[in-house]
Coordinates of C-alpha atoms in Angstrom, one line a residue:
M915 CA 18.9 15.1 -46.2
G916 CA 19.5 13.3 -49.5
A917 CA 16.9 12.7 -52.1
T918 CA 17.2 8.9 -51.7
D919 CA 17.3 8.9 -47.9
K920 CA 14.6 6.8 -46.3
L921 CA 12.6 8.5 -43.6
T922 CA 11.0 6.3 -40.9
T923 CA 9.0 6.9 -37.7
T924 CA 7.8 4.7 -34.9
I925 CA 4.2 4.9 -33.7
D926 CA 2.9 2.6 -30.9
G927 CA 5.8 0.1 -31.5
V928 CA 5.5 -0.1 -35.3
E929 CA 8.2 1.5 -37.5
Y930 CA 6.8 3.0 -40.7
D931 CA 8.4 4.3 -43.9
I932 CA 7.1 7.8 -44.3
T933 CA 9.3 8.8 -47.2
E934 CA 6.6 9.0 -49.9
F935 CA 4.0 10.1 -47.5
M936 CA 6.0 13.3 -47.0
K937 CA 4.5 14.5 -50.3
H938 CA 0.9 13.8 -49.4
H939 CA 0.6 14.4 -45.6
P940 CA -2.5 16.6 -45.1
G941 CA -0.7 18.7 -42.5
G942 CA 2.3 19.3 -44.7
D943 CA 5.9 18.1 -44.5
N944 CA 6.9 20.5 -41.8
M945 CA 4.8 18.6 -39.2
L946 CA 5.5 15.1 -40.6
I947 CA 9.3 15.5 -40.8
L948 CA 9.3 16.2 -37.0
A949 CA 8.4 12.6 -36.6
A950 CA 11.3 11.3 -38.7
G951 CA 13.9 9.2 -36.9
R952 CA 12.1 9.2 -33.6
D953 CA 9.1 7.6 -31.7
S954 CA 6.3 9.9 -32.6
S955 CA 3.4 8.1 -30.8
V956 CA 2.6 11.2 -28.6
L957 CA 2.6 13.5 -31.6
Y958 CA 0.4 11.1 -33.6
H959 CA -2.2 10.8 -30.9
S960 CA -2.3 14.4 -29.8
Y961 CA -2.7 15.8 -33.3
H962 CA -5.3 13.4 -34.6
R963 CA -8.6 13.7 -32.9
R964 CA -10.3 11.5 -35.4
L965 CA -8.1 8.5 -34.9
E966 CA -10.0 6.3 -37.3
V967 CA -9.2 8.6 -40.2
A968 CA -5.5 8.8 -39.2
D969 CA -5.3 5.0 -38.7
A970 CA -6.7 4.4 -42.2
A971 CA -3.9 6.5 -43.7
L972 CA -1.3 4.8 -41.4
D973 CA -2.4 1.3 -42.4
K974 CA -1.4 2.2 -46.0
L975 CA 2.2 3.0 -45.1
P976 CA 5.0 0.4 -45.6
I977 CA 6.0 -1.2 -42.3
V978 CA 9.7 -1.5 -41.6
S979 CA 9.5 -3.4 -38.3
K980 CA 6.9 -4.3 -35.7
N981 CA 7.6 -4.8 -32.0
K982 CA 4.3 -4.7 -30.2
T983 CA 0.5 -4.1 -30.4
R984 CA -0.8 -0.7 -31.2
L985 CA -2.2 2.0 -29.0
P986 CA -0.4 2.3 -25.7
S987 CA -2.7 2.4 -22.7
E988 CA -2.1 6.1 -21.9
F989 CA -4.1 7.0 -25.0
E990 CA -6.9 4.4 -24.5
T991 CA -8.3 6.0 -21.4
P992 CA -12.0 6.9 -21.0
L993 CA -11.0 10.5 -20.3
W994 CA -9.1 11.1 -23.5
K995 CA -11.7 9.3 -25.6
T996 CA -14.5 11.3 -24.0
L997 CA -12.7 14.6 -24.6
K998 CA -12.0 13.9 -28.2
Q999 CA -15.6 12.7 -28.9
R1000 CA -17.1 15.8 -27.3
V1001 CA -14.8 18.3 -29.0
N1002 CA -15.3 16.6 -32.3
R1003 CA -19.0 16.8 -31.8
Y1004 CA -18.7 20.5 -31.1
F1005 CA -17.1 21.2 -34.4
E1006 CA -19.5 19.0 -36.3
T1007 CA -22.5 20.6 -34.7
T1008 CA -21.3 24.2 -35.3
R1009 CA -20.0 23.3 -38.7
Q1010 CA -16.7 25.0 -38.1
G1011 CA -13.2 24.0 -39.0
S1012 CA -10.8 23.6 -36.1
R1013 CA -8.0 25.7 -37.7
G1014 CA -7.9 29.5 -38.1
N1015 CA -10.6 31.5 -39.7
S1016 CA -11.1 35.0 -41.2
F1017 CA -11.0 36.5 -37.7
M1018 CA -7.6 34.9 -37.0
Y1019 CA -6.2 36.2 -40.3
L1020 CA -7.5 39.7 -39.8
K1021 CA -6.2 39.8 -36.2
S1022 CA -2.7 38.6 -37.4
L1023 CA -2.5 41.1 -40.2
T1024 CA -3.5 43.9 -37.8
L1025 CA -0.9 42.8 -35.3
I1026 CA 1.9 42.7 -37.9
A1027 CA 0.9 46.1 -39.2
L1028 CA 1.0 47.6 -35.7
T1029 CA 4.4 46.0 -35.0
Y1030 CA 6.0 47.4 -38.1
F1031 CA 4.4 50.8 -37.6
T1032 CA 5.8 50.9 -34.1
Y1033 CA 9.2 49.8 -35.5
Y1034 CA 9.1 52.7 -37.9
L1035 CA 8.3 55.2 -35.2
A1036 CA 10.7 53.8 -32.6
I1037 CA 13.7 52.7 -34.7
I1038 CA 13.6 54.7 -38.0
K1039 CA 12.1 57.9 -36.6
G1040 CA 14.0 57.7 -33.4
Y1041 CA 11.2 57.8 -30.8
Y1042 CA 13.1 55.4 -28.5
L1043 CA 10.5 55.7 -25.7
L1044 CA 8.3 53.5 -27.9
C1045 CA 10.9 50.6 -27.9
P1046 CA 9.3 48.8 -24.9
L1047 CA 6.0 48.9 -26.8
L1048 CA 7.8 47.4 -29.8
G1049 CA 9.2 44.6 -27.6
F1050 CA 5.6 44.0 -26.4
F1051 CA 4.3 43.7 -29.9
M1052 CA 7.1 41.4 -31.0
A1053 CA 6.3 39.1 -28.1
V1054 CA 2.6 39.1 -29.0
N1055 CA 3.6 38.0 -32.6
G1056 CA 5.3 35.1 -31.0
L1057 CA 2.3 34.2 -28.8
S1058 CA -0.5 34.9 -31.3
I1059 CA 0.8 34.1 -34.8
Q1060 CA 3.9 31.9 -35.0
H1061 CA 2.7 29.7 -32.1
D1062 CA -0.4 28.6 -34.1
G1063 CA 1.6 28.5 -37.3
N1064 CA 4.2 26.1 -36.0
H1065 CA 1.6 23.9 -34.4
G1066 CA -0.1 23.6 -37.8
A1067 CA -3.2 25.3 -36.3
F1068 CA -3.1 28.7 -38.0
S1069 CA -4.8 27.5 -41.2
K1070 CA -5.7 24.4 -43.0
N1071 CA -3.5 25.8 -45.8
Y1072 CA 0.0 24.5 -45.5
Y1073 CA 1.6 27.6 -47.0
L1074 CA -0.3 30.0 -44.6
N1075 CA 0.9 27.8 -41.7
T1076 CA 4.5 28.0 -43.0
I1077 CA 4.3 31.8 -43.4
A1078 CA 2.8 32.2 -39.9
G1079 CA 5.5 30.0 -38.5
I1080 CA 8.3 32.1 -40.1
V1081 CA 7.1 35.1 -38.2
N1082 CA 9.2 33.6 -35.4
D1083 CA 12.3 33.9 -37.5
V1084 CA 11.8 37.4 -39.0
V1085 CA 9.7 39.3 -36.4
V1086 CA 10.4 37.6 -33.0
G1087 CA 14.0 36.7 -33.5
G1088 CA 13.8 33.0 -32.8
S1089 CA 13.8 30.1 -35.1
S1090 CA 10.7 28.2 -36.3
L1091 CA 12.8 25.1 -36.8
M1092 CA 14.2 25.1 -33.2
W1093 CA 10.9 26.1 -31.7
R1094 CA 9.1 23.1 -33.2
H1095 CA 11.7 20.8 -31.6
Q1096 CA 11.7 22.5 -28.3
H1097 CA 8.0 23.1 -28.0
V1098 CA 6.2 20.5 -30.1
V1099 CA 8.5 17.5 -29.8
S1100 CA 9.6 18.0 -26.3
H1101 CA 7.5 20.3 -24.1
H1102 CA 4.0 19.6 -25.5
A1103 CA 4.5 15.8 -25.4
Y1104 CA 5.9 15.7 -21.9
P1105 CA 5.1 18.9 -19.9
N1106 CA 6.9 19.2 -16.6
D1107 CA 8.8 16.0 -17.1
V1108 CA 12.3 16.8 -15.8
V1109 CA 13.9 14.3 -18.3
K1110 CA 11.8 14.8 -21.5
D1111 CA 10.6 18.4 -21.3
T1112 CA 13.4 20.9 -22.1
D1113 CA 11.4 23.7 -20.5
S1114 CA 11.8 21.9 -17.2
Y1115 CA 15.6 22.0 -17.1
S1116 CA 16.8 24.5 -19.7
N1117 CA 17.2 27.3 -17.1
F1118 CA 19.0 25.1 -14.6
P1119 CA 21.2 25.8 -12.7
I1120 CA 20.0 29.4 -12.7
L1121 CA 16.4 28.5 -11.9
R1122 CA 14.9 25.4 -10.5
L1123 CA 11.6 24.8 -12.3
N1124 CA 11.2 21.2 -11.4
P1125 CA 11.4 19.5 -7.9
A1126 CA 13.4 16.6 -9.4
L1127 CA 16.3 18.9 -10.2
E1128 CA 19.2 19.1 -7.8
H1129 CA 18.8 21.8 -5.1
K1130 CA 21.3 24.6 -4.7
W1131 CA 21.3 27.1 -1.8
Y1132 CA 20.5 30.2 -4.0
F1133 CA 17.3 28.6 -5.2
N1134 CA 15.8 29.7 -1.9
Y1135 CA 15.9 33.2 -3.4
Q1136 CA 14.8 32.5 -6.9
H1137 CA 11.3 34.0 -6.3
Y1138 CA 13.2 37.4 -5.9
Y1139 CA 15.6 37.3 -8.8
Y1140 CA 13.6 35.4 -11.5
P1141 CA 12.6 38.6 -13.4
L1142 CA 16.3 39.3 -14.2
V1143 CA 16.4 35.8 -15.8
Y1144 CA 13.1 36.1 -17.7
M1145 CA 14.1 39.4 -19.4
W1146 CA 17.0 37.8 -21.3
L1147 CA 14.8 35.2 -23.0
G1148 CA 14.7 36.8 -26.4
I1149 CA 18.5 37.3 -26.5
S1150 CA 19.2 33.8 -25.2
Y1151 CA 17.0 32.3 -27.9
Y1152 CA 18.8 34.3 -30.6
I1153 CA 22.1 32.8 -29.5
D1154 CA 21.1 29.3 -28.4
D1155 CA 19.3 28.7 -31.7
V1156 CA 22.6 29.0 -33.6
R1157 CA 24.4 26.7 -31.1
A1158 CA 21.7 24.1 -31.4
F1159 CA 21.6 24.3 -35.2
L1160 CA 25.3 23.7 -35.5
K1161 CA 25.1 20.7 -33.1
T1162 CA 21.9 19.5 -35.0
K1163 CA 20.4 18.9 -31.5
Y1164 CA 18.2 21.0 -29.3
L1165 CA 19.4 20.1 -25.8
H1166 CA 18.4 16.4 -25.7
V1167 CA 16.2 16.5 -28.8
P1168 CA 17.9 15.5 -32.1
L1169 CA 16.9 17.7 -35.0
Q1170 CA 14.9 16.3 -37.9
P1171 CA 16.7 15.5 -41.1
L1172 CA 17.5 18.9 -42.4
R1173 CA 16.2 20.0 -45.8
P1174 CA 17.5 22.9 -48.0
V1175 CA 14.5 24.9 -47.0
D1176 CA 15.5 24.5 -43.3
Y1177 CA 18.9 26.0 -44.0
I1178 CA 17.4 28.8 -46.0
T1179 CA 14.8 29.6 -43.3
F1180 CA 17.2 29.4 -40.4
Y1181 CA 20.1 31.5 -41.8
G1182 CA 17.8 33.7 -43.8
G1183 CA 15.7 34.4 -40.8
K1184 CA 18.7 35.2 -38.6
L1185 CA 20.1 37.5 -41.3
I1186 CA 16.8 39.4 -41.8
F1187 CA 16.2 39.8 -38.1
S1188 CA 19.8 40.9 -37.5
L1189 CA 19.6 43.6 -40.2
I1190 CA 16.3 44.9 -38.8
M1191 CA 16.9 44.7 -35.1
V1192 CA 20.7 44.9 -34.7
V1193 CA 22.4 46.5 -37.7
T1194 CA 19.8 49.2 -38.4
P1195 CA 19.7 50.7 -34.9
I1196 CA 23.5 50.7 -34.5
Y1197 CA 23.9 52.2 -38.0
L1198 CA 21.5 55.0 -37.3
Y1199 CA 22.5 55.8 -33.7
G1200 CA 25.9 54.3 -33.1
W1201 CA 26.3 52.5 -29.7
D1202 CA 23.3 54.5 -28.5
G1203 CA 21.4 52.1 -30.7
L1204 CA 22.3 49.3 -28.3
W1205 CA 21.4 50.9 -25.0
K1206 CA 18.5 53.1 -26.1
Y1207 CA 16.9 50.9 -28.7
I1208 CA 17.9 47.2 -28.9
L1209 CA 18.1 46.4 -25.2
P1210 CA 14.7 48.0 -24.3
V1211 CA 13.1 46.1 -27.1
E1212 CA 14.6 42.7 -26.2
L1213 CA 14.5 43.0 -22.4
I1214 CA 10.9 44.2 -22.1
G1215 CA 9.7 41.8 -24.8
G1216 CA 11.6 38.9 -23.2
E1217 CA 10.1 39.7 -19.8
F1218 CA 6.6 39.8 -21.1
L1219 CA 7.0 36.7 -23.3
A1220 CA 8.5 34.6 -20.5
S1221 CA 6.0 35.8 -17.9
T1222 CA 3.1 35.0 -20.1
F1223 CA 3.9 31.4 -20.8
V1224 CA 5.9 30.2 -17.8
V1225 CA 3.0 30.9 -15.4
S1226 CA 0.8 28.2 -17.0
H1227 CA 3.1 25.3 -15.9
N1228 CA 4.6 26.6 -12.7
T1229 CA 2.1 27.5 -10.0
E1230 CA 1.3 26.2 -6.6
E1231 CA -1.2 23.5 -7.7
I1232 CA 0.7 22.3 -10.8
H1233 CA 1.8 18.6 -11.0
Y1234 CA 5.3 17.7 -11.9
N1235 CA 6.7 14.5 -13.3
Y1236 CA 3.3 12.8 -13.6
D1237 CA 3.4 9.1 -14.0
G1238 CA -0.3 8.1 -13.8
G1239 CA -0.5 6.3 -17.2
D1240 CA -3.1 8.8 -18.6
W1241 CA -1.7 11.2 -21.2
A1242 CA -4.7 13.5 -21.1
E1243 CA -4.7 13.7 -17.3
M1244 CA -1.0 14.5 -17.3
Q1245 CA -1.7 17.5 -19.6
I1246 CA -4.5 18.7 -17.4
R1247 CA -2.7 18.3 -14.1
S1248 CA 0.5 20.0 -15.4
S1249 CA -1.3 23.1 -16.8
A1250 CA -3.3 26.0 -15.5
N1251 CA -5.6 28.5 -17.2
W1252 CA -6.0 32.2 -16.3
S1253 CA -8.3 35.1 -17.2
P1254 CA -10.8 32.8 -19.0
H1255 CA -13.3 35.7 -19.4
S1256 CA -10.8 38.3 -20.6
T1257 CA -11.0 39.1 -24.3
F1258 CA -7.8 41.1 -24.0
W1259 CA -5.7 38.2 -22.7
W1260 CA -7.3 35.8 -25.1
L1261 CA -6.2 38.0 -28.0
V1262 CA -2.8 39.0 -26.6
S1263 CA -1.7 35.6 -25.3
G1264 CA -2.8 33.8 -28.4
G1265 CA -5.2 31.7 -26.3
L1266 CA -2.5 30.5 -24.0
N1267 CA -4.7 31.7 -21.1
F1268 CA -6.5 28.5 -22.0
Q1269 CA -3.4 26.4 -21.5
I1270 CA -5.2 23.2 -20.6
E1271 CA -7.2 23.2 -23.8
H1272 CA -4.1 24.1 -25.8
H1273 CA -2.1 21.2 -24.4
L1274 CA -4.9 18.7 -25.0
F1275 CA -5.6 19.9 -28.6
P1276 CA -2.5 21.7 -30.0
G1277 CA -3.7 21.3 -33.5
I1278 CA -6.8 23.5 -32.8
C1279 CA -6.4 27.2 -33.4
H1280 CA -6.7 29.4 -30.3
V1281 CA -9.7 31.3 -31.6
H1282 CA -11.8 28.2 -30.6
Y1283 CA -10.4 27.7 -27.1
P1284 CA -13.1 29.8 -25.2
A1285 CA -15.8 27.5 -26.6
I1286 CA -14.1 24.2 -26.1
S1287 CA -13.0 25.2 -22.6
K1288 CA -16.5 24.7 -21.4
I1289 CA -16.4 21.1 -22.7
V1290 CA -13.1 20.4 -21.1
E1291 CA -14.0 21.9 -17.7
K1292 CA -17.3 19.9 -17.6
T1293 CA -15.5 16.7 -18.5
C1294 CA -12.8 17.3 -15.8
E1295 CA -15.6 17.7 -13.3
E1296 CA -17.2 14.4 -14.3
F1297 CA -13.9 12.6 -14.0
K1298 CA -13.0 14.3 -10.7
I1299 CA -9.8 15.8 -12.1
P1300 CA -8.9 19.3 -10.9
Y1301 CA -9.4 21.9 -13.6
N1302 CA -6.7 24.5 -12.6
S1303 CA -8.0 28.0 -13.5
H1304 CA -7.2 31.4 -12.1
P1305 CA -9.6 34.4 -12.5
T1306 CA -7.0 36.9 -13.5
F1307 CA -3.4 37.1 -14.8
S1308 CA -2.3 38.8 -11.6
H1309 CA -3.8 35.9 -9.6
I1310 CA -1.9 33.2 -11.5
Y1311 CA 1.3 35.4 -11.6
W1312 CA 1.3 35.6 -7.8
S1313 CA 0.7 31.9 -7.6
H1314 CA 3.6 31.5 -9.9
V1315 CA 5.8 33.5 -7.6
K1316 CA 4.8 31.3 -4.7
G1317 CA 5.3 28.3 -6.8
L1318 CA 8.9 29.4 -7.5
Q1319 CA 9.4 29.9 -3.8
N1320 CA 8.2 26.3 -3.1
L1321 CA 10.4 25.0 -5.9
G1322 CA 13.4 26.8 -4.3
K1323 CA 13.1 24.8 -1.0
A1324 CA 15.4 21.9 -0.4
E1325 CA 12.7 19.8 1.2
N1326 CA 10.6 20.1 -2.0
T1327 CA 12.3 17.2 -3.8
Q1328 CA 10.9 14.6 -6.2
K1329 CA 12.2 11.8 -8.3
P1330 CA 11.8 11.9 -12.1
A1331 CA 8.8 10.1 -13.5
S1332 CA 11.0 7.3 -14.9
A1333 CA 12.3 6.7 -11.4
Q1334 CA 8.9 6.5 -9.8
K1335 CA 7.9 3.3 -11.6

């Protein structure tokens, strides 16, 4: 990206010049540049609970072109307005910020310390039986630290958010840049949409995670072989990130205009992680470093990471390819909670056991989800919308297996949302 390049984004049919605003955006430039060169209406509405404040800033930006009136109907619904009003009132009443707090910071530092202590014992000292535990801790870093950081929810401090996000690059082995495109731009905006959500089709034709995908005979058995696919998640991210970076496109999602810091973070992160998790074990133990150290870390960590997040959007009751014209209802119907009373899962999953709340309010740190879940559940009851919640992880996991079985059937076929209109 050149110093003189103009950056624009479209929100509700109006194209704005955001070049100068990059320097002043309250959430930092990492979040704002995601909007550059694309329609960012969903990002705008999902990250700004106090729309009047955001609109006031938006009105000051130079307009490049204007096509239609503001606010598409999917964000004007009584459901979404009520949810925002009630959640805003909660934070005002309790006098809390919606980002991370001292507990979040302490939890994160403790987790990183445990991860590197386990790394020292498993890799440096050679206690290879601890490698699966190291894989578990690495996955939890992805769920509990980088996830909030790359959503801009870890802290109200831009630099702390950036550091938390880079945990993906140097601890987990992924890429914070690619993750923001895959997860924030694509998945969060359009969950379970076979065209717009990369998570819906990225495993095809190995797995069928959306009924709008073409059926193949072996999908009838995917509820048996899926664990073999899940365990390769970490390794596949490591490779696919490089491919996407070189193409400047994550599947169907074009990458943002790349800055020098993006190149440094991407290649620097890959280099550091490779030295820590690939070069060091092989240097110390030869090819035993691959079989006894690297693979147990990556395969166990990948299995846990995939199993933890995939269950929340692929169970028996989940809705696919929603086209009901209400953004908030789409998020609720396409997500499911689990273990809502478990402190363990709340801490380990980074609040993803409150998936409904997370998808409605991605800019809120997960430490607040247990409290606002009561608000969301009550509102869903009032609006007569199913609030999908499973009592335990084992319960939702079994529902996920049965969901995979259903998705594997040829008769379970659906048109994409765009084709339903």
